[in-house]
């Protein structure tokens, strides 16, 4: 796994990412400090959960220490164990796989669709074996997977559906918020995502039956949540668990962001649309492919990428942009090509698009408050690369 992302702030460079900051975060953090309540499940944790439950129309939203940890909780709750198989795309972040590897499962990596870079749902049925227990979907760049055929297949084969919606806050599939459609959904509030709390995430689910166990897993295997609600008079070790509850300080930062979610989203969308329009002619001239948004998807401007002709062109493109003061990056080396991927999983069928498409992709700077001047600089740098090449 190599990641070229560089978040170092260099003078005069347009950063790839700057964590979102709206200006009210300190006020809320101070409030948490004054309340003398710094561990989790205080006022801000609860406010954040309620905000997600209301705004994403989901029955349960538990704030977690990361999306990685939300995925781990989903893996435990899904009951996946040794010798079970879990199907997922190879083109994803390592956490999608690690959560299930930790349960002893074998990973079956499938190919992606070249248009959205999401798992190709048409390949799914043939990848299912008697050992398959779950399908994990990744909504890459906040662009929805085609959920209906996956849900139908999962129902027919008795499989659980987990959504890695790390990049998907505020994005939708046929009107439904990502992360609320399958059995479990996992969000990320890492500083590279649309909204942040530094490090953090959330586990979303609709089933009331899952709540008690989810709370126990998140509280080190104890029923402390019930104890704090006065539902039991002492708390004790009930089940397997870990420490997945974030601090109130982080939740307070996130609360500031939730309050300005629309403003952040509007600004990101403006950047995305500006890039998209600006690169239309490059696409028509055959130099690049732009992101594709299928009719069932409402994206959230999480990412803007261009696909170049091939790996060599991308390498030249990224270093040229750097010379021009623009940090562009690539990411995800397909998991099935990695050391751990070979150890813990196998690729199903033919790798028609995963490797080829991932090698062509370059991400452009996109963050809240990037500003029109920087947007124009990025566009000009990209266009000048193609004038010279
Ligand atoms: C960011 C990301 C994760 C990990 O999120 P953390 O909150 O950093 O643990 C997992 N999956 C995908 C697809 C991601 O983009």
XYZ file of C-alpha atoms and ligand atoms in Angstrom:
404
model
C 0.000 0.000 0.000
C 1.558 3.262 -1.054
C -0.146 6.566 -0.618
C 1.241 9.581 -2.367
C -0.947 11.987 -0.472
C 1.104 14.790 0.953
C -0.659 17.151 3.270
C 2.419 19.200 4.062
C 1.817 22.892 3.790
C 4.379 24.365 1.440
C 4.523 28.102 0.808
C 2.691 29.104 -2.331
C 1.420 25.588 -2.988
C -2.247 24.815 -3.310
C -2.678 22.023 -0.805
C -4.468 18.865 -1.710
C -6.510 19.079 1.489
C -7.005 21.462 4.386
C -9.258 20.172 7.190
C -12.565 22.054 7.301
C -12.879 24.714 9.988
C -15.894 26.995 10.320
C -14.925 29.079 13.362
C -17.383 27.895 16.009
C -15.446 24.759 16.952
C -13.429 26.362 19.790
C -16.579 27.722 21.400
C -18.111 24.242 21.565
C -14.868 22.644 22.743
C -14.687 25.227 25.519
C -18.253 24.405 26.466
C -17.322 20.741 26.780
C -14.357 21.653 28.988
C -16.516 23.865 31.198
C -18.997 21.030 31.629
C -16.152 18.932 33.112
C -17.163 16.121 30.808
C -14.449 15.024 28.405
C -15.031 11.309 27.875
C -17.634 10.166 25.413
C -21.428 10.084 25.438
C -21.815 13.555 26.884
C -23.903 16.356 25.451
C -21.962 16.795 22.195
C -21.772 13.080 21.403
C -25.535 12.880 21.893
C -26.195 16.008 19.827
C -24.090 14.618 16.990
C -25.905 11.271 17.088
C -29.283 12.970 17.033
C -28.219 15.233 14.179
C -27.276 12.202 12.085
C -30.428 10.296 13.006
C -32.593 13.247 11.969
C -30.693 14.454 8.938
C -29.935 11.022 7.510
C -33.295 9.474 8.493
C -31.649 6.570 10.265
C -32.902 4.907 13.465
C -29.476 4.654 15.112
C -26.253 6.602 14.672
C -23.417 5.879 17.085
C -20.438 8.188 16.982
C -17.159 6.227 16.892
C -13.430 6.886 17.076
C -13.042 6.300 13.324
C -14.686 4.763 10.297
C -12.159 1.942 10.668
C -13.673 1.268 14.092
C -17.237 1.571 12.809
C -16.328 -1.074 10.222
C -14.886 -3.262 12.985
C -18.125 -2.897 14.939
C -20.129 -3.779 11.825
C -17.953 -6.846 11.315
C -18.581 -8.041 14.884
C -22.320 -7.295 14.664
C -22.619 -9.098 11.346
C -21.377 -12.281 13.017
C -18.841 -12.953 10.291
C -16.292 -15.495 11.487
C -13.480 -17.822 10.485
C -13.854 -19.479 7.091
C -16.626 -17.073 6.074
C -16.187 -15.111 2.889
C -16.809 -11.402 2.497
C -17.069 -9.823 -0.938
C -15.775 -6.292 -1.509
C -14.068 -4.228 -4.189
C -10.279 -4.383 -4.362
C -10.198 -0.667 -5.071
C -10.664 0.646 -1.525
C -8.877 1.697 1.639
C -7.295 -1.057 3.757
C -9.772 -0.618 6.639
C -12.642 -2.007 4.563
C -10.811 -5.341 4.484
C -9.007 -5.262 7.856
C -12.249 -5.157 9.827
C -13.295 -8.513 8.403
C -9.804 -10.030 8.325
C -9.753 -9.408 12.084
C -12.791 -11.716 12.392
C -10.921 -14.442 10.507
C -12.862 -14.009 7.275
C -11.449 -14.533 3.774
C -11.805 -11.574 1.464
C -13.104 -12.065 -2.050
C -12.121 -9.017 -4.079
C -14.212 -8.167 -7.100
C -13.633 -5.882 -10.039
C -15.012 -2.355 -10.246
C -17.088 -0.531 -12.847
C -14.899 1.866 -14.800
C -17.480 4.669 -14.688
C -17.914 5.083 -10.911
C -14.967 3.018 -9.620
C -17.522 1.168 -7.444
C -17.938 -2.597 -7.170
C -19.509 -3.978 -10.349
C -22.832 -5.301 -9.101
C -23.210 -7.471 -12.217
C -20.254 -9.609 -11.085
C -21.594 -10.167 -7.601
C -23.812 -13.185 -8.105
C -21.010 -15.300 -9.588
C -18.671 -14.364 -6.737
C -21.059 -15.809 -4.145
C -20.177 -19.230 -2.693
C -21.853 -21.265 0.097
C -19.395 -19.543 2.485
C -20.289 -15.967 1.561
C -21.757 -14.085 4.527
C -21.553 -10.426 3.633
C -21.028 -7.907 0.864
C -19.205 -4.682 1.663
C -19.863 -1.803 -0.720
C -17.729 1.303 -0.955
C -19.349 4.472 -2.259
C -16.221 5.808 -3.883
C -15.921 9.600 -4.009
C -19.381 9.849 -2.441
C -20.981 8.462 -5.605
C -23.518 5.766 -4.743
C -23.175 2.118 -5.702
C -26.219 0.744 -7.500
C -27.845 -0.580 -4.328
C -31.112 -2.124 -5.562
C -29.625 -5.090 -7.460
C -27.206 -5.709 -4.566
C -29.969 -5.648 -1.949
C -32.105 -7.974 -4.057
C -29.238 -10.430 -4.453
C -28.358 -10.219 -0.758
C -31.942 -10.985 0.208
C -32.040 -13.975 -2.108
C -28.748 -15.404 -0.777
C -29.191 -14.397 2.874
C -26.198 -12.040 2.890
C -25.604 -8.973 5.015
C -24.858 -5.685 3.306
C -22.350 -3.291 4.884
C -21.800 0.148 3.378
C -18.393 1.738 3.691
C -19.776 5.255 3.368
C -16.576 6.859 4.701
C -16.709 9.315 1.815
C -20.486 9.457 1.574
C -21.916 11.912 4.119
C -24.760 13.934 2.534
C -24.726 11.869 -0.669
C -27.742 9.830 -1.726
C -28.935 6.809 -3.686
C -32.426 7.311 -5.148
C -33.024 9.882 -2.416
C -31.718 7.731 0.447
C -28.640 8.904 2.385
C -25.612 6.653 1.877
C -24.853 4.475 4.870
C -28.540 4.016 5.762
C -29.518 1.545 3.045
C -27.719 -1.696 3.909
C -27.662 -3.492 7.284
C -24.811 -1.335 8.585
C -23.305 1.897 7.311
C -19.984 3.426 8.318
C -19.084 7.111 8.044
C -15.728 8.810 8.514
C -14.961 12.187 10.061
C -11.238 11.980 9.420
C -9.706 15.341 8.523
C -9.640 14.384 4.843
C -13.421 13.917 4.674
C -16.123 16.547 4.000
C -16.828 17.111 7.709
C -14.375 16.256 10.434
C -13.604 15.819 14.110
C -9.916 15.121 13.508
C -10.305 11.372 13.763
C -13.762 9.893 14.057
C -16.639 8.112 12.425
C -20.112 6.733 12.943
C -21.969 3.468 12.736
C -25.472 3.722 11.246
C -28.205 1.078 11.310
C -31.986 0.807 11.238
C -32.515 -2.378 13.288
C -33.533 -1.705 16.901
C -32.420 -5.254 17.832
C -28.811 -4.338 17.051
C -28.664 -1.328 19.370
C -27.967 -3.008 22.708
C -25.099 -5.132 21.383
C -23.672 -2.202 19.395
C -23.578 -0.061 22.556
C -21.862 -2.879 24.453
C -19.228 -3.416 21.758
C -18.514 0.323 21.729
C -18.151 0.486 25.549
C -15.392 -2.131 25.995
C -17.886 -4.989 26.148
C -19.780 -3.492 29.094
C -23.355 -2.292 29.514
C -22.175 1.104 30.757
C -24.514 2.937 28.362
C -27.498 1.252 30.009
C -26.050 2.039 33.442
C -25.764 5.743 32.588
C -29.392 5.771 31.487
C -30.315 4.254 34.856
C -31.622 1.054 33.239
C -29.335 -1.190 35.330
C -27.869 -0.471 38.791
C -24.313 -1.602 38.022
C -22.399 -2.289 34.867
C -20.340 -5.324 33.995
C -18.657 -7.282 31.216
C -21.365 -8.530 28.877
C -19.695 -9.396 25.589
C -16.679 -8.835 23.373
C -15.962 -5.148 22.953
C -13.370 -2.449 22.563
C -12.942 1.282 23.053
C -14.822 2.835 20.150
C -16.358 5.845 21.888
C -14.791 9.197 20.958
C -14.025 12.013 23.384
C -16.424 14.914 23.898
C -13.715 17.295 22.658
C -13.756 15.688 19.244
C -17.552 15.519 19.225
C -17.693 19.245 20.072
C -15.571 20.038 16.991
C -17.871 17.898 14.844
C -20.940 19.636 16.249
C -19.604 22.941 14.940
C -19.239 21.330 11.529
C -22.698 19.733 11.545
C -24.183 23.168 12.249
C -22.526 24.462 9.066
C -22.894 21.314 6.980
C -24.862 23.018 4.221
C -22.366 25.844 3.926
C -19.436 23.414 3.676
C -21.276 21.296 1.143
C -22.266 24.297 -0.980
C -18.671 25.467 -1.169
C -17.329 22.009 -2.091
C -20.029 21.618 -4.724
C -19.071 24.950 -6.280
C -15.481 23.754 -6.596
C -16.553 20.409 -8.029
C -18.872 22.024 -10.583
C -16.242 24.571 -11.552
C -13.688 21.830 -12.246
C -16.207 19.660 -14.020
C -17.243 22.373 -16.424
C -13.686 23.544 -16.978
C -12.483 20.065 -17.988
C -15.324 19.266 -20.355
C -13.336 20.268 -23.404
C -10.340 18.172 -22.323
C -12.637 15.184 -22.125
C -14.134 15.921 -25.530
C -10.631 16.173 -26.969
C -9.926 12.713 -25.532
C -7.232 13.735 -23.021
C -9.034 12.857 -19.812
C -12.090 11.116 -18.404
C -14.132 13.049 -15.873
C -16.131 11.484 -12.993
C -19.450 9.928 -14.006
C -22.527 10.477 -11.801
C -25.227 7.894 -12.617
C -28.852 9.097 -12.584
C -29.579 7.251 -9.307
C -26.792 9.087 -7.446
C -26.637 12.516 -5.828
C -22.975 12.979 -4.982
C -21.483 15.154 -2.221
C -18.440 16.688 -3.932
C -16.152 14.581 -1.784
C -13.547 14.261 -4.485
C -12.639 15.576 -7.899
C -10.509 13.323 -10.017
C -9.409 13.071 -13.605
C -8.366 9.888 -15.357
C -5.348 10.263 -17.604
C -4.314 8.038 -20.526
C -2.155 5.700 -18.435
C 0.203 5.383 -15.450
C 3.126 7.110 -17.169
C 0.961 10.102 -18.091
C -0.384 10.318 -14.573
C 3.118 10.327 -13.109
C 4.128 13.188 -15.412
C 0.846 14.976 -14.717
C 1.257 14.905 -10.926
C 4.869 16.078 -11.023
C 4.044 18.803 -13.556
C 1.241 20.097 -11.342
C 3.592 20.126 -8.376
C 6.007 22.313 -10.331
C 3.055 24.620 -10.972
C 2.273 24.776 -7.240
C -0.674 22.362 -7.276
C -0.736 19.271 -5.106
C -2.524 16.471 -6.921
C -2.405 12.951 -5.503
C -3.311 9.386 -6.275
C -4.304 6.746 -3.739
C -5.371 3.106 -3.232
C -3.084 0.600 -4.797
C -5.630 -2.190 -5.359
C -5.728 -4.397 -2.264
C -5.456 -7.682 -4.137
C -2.022 -6.601 -5.403
C -0.757 -5.879 -1.869
C 1.153 -8.221 0.460
C -1.734 -8.497 2.938
C -4.342 -8.715 0.206
C -2.670 -11.823 -1.198
C -2.443 -13.340 2.257
C -6.027 -12.673 3.345
C -7.967 -12.805 0.132
C -8.273 -13.650 -3.524
C -9.468 -11.820 -6.588
C -12.612 -13.165 -8.149
C -12.557 -13.407 -11.946
C -10.614 -11.078 -14.167
C -9.028 -7.783 -13.107
C -10.333 -5.900 -16.103
C -10.608 -2.432 -14.601
C -9.353 -2.299 -10.995
C -5.638 -1.997 -11.713
C -5.908 -0.220 -15.028
C -8.376 2.446 -13.920
C -6.717 3.046 -10.538
C -3.386 3.728 -12.247
C -4.929 6.459 -14.402
C -6.631 8.380 -11.620
C -5.351 11.642 -10.099
C -7.190 13.657 -7.450
C -7.185 17.448 -7.549
C -7.190 19.820 -4.565
C -10.690 20.096 -3.119
C -11.424 21.458 0.324
C -13.787 23.845 2.072
C -12.762 27.434 1.425
C -10.343 26.746 -1.429
C -11.425 30.007 -3.079
C -12.019 31.034 -6.673
C -8.424 32.123 -7.258
C -7.088 28.689 -6.337
C -9.792 26.934 -8.367
C -8.705 28.906 -11.419
C -5.036 28.191 -10.756
C -5.730 24.463 -10.592
C -7.691 24.540 -13.840
C -5.008 26.568 -15.583
C -2.242 24.219 -14.391
C -4.146 21.186 -15.682
C -4.906 22.792 -19.034
C -1.315 23.916 -19.510
C -0.130 20.317 -19.005
C -2.151 19.230 -22.029
C -1.060 22.208 -24.112
C 2.549 21.126 -23.545
C 2.031 17.380 -23.905
C -11.253 7.345 4.933
C -11.749 5.986 4.617
C -11.773 4.964 5.573
C -11.168 5.123 6.938
O -11.730 6.112 7.696
P -11.088 6.461 9.135
O -12.124 7.324 9.770
O -9.811 7.200 8.857
O -10.868 5.204 9.854
C -12.329 3.755 5.234
N -12.817 3.529 4.005
C -12.791 4.479 3.047
C -13.372 4.176 1.702
C -12.237 5.729 3.314
O -12.211 6.665 2.353
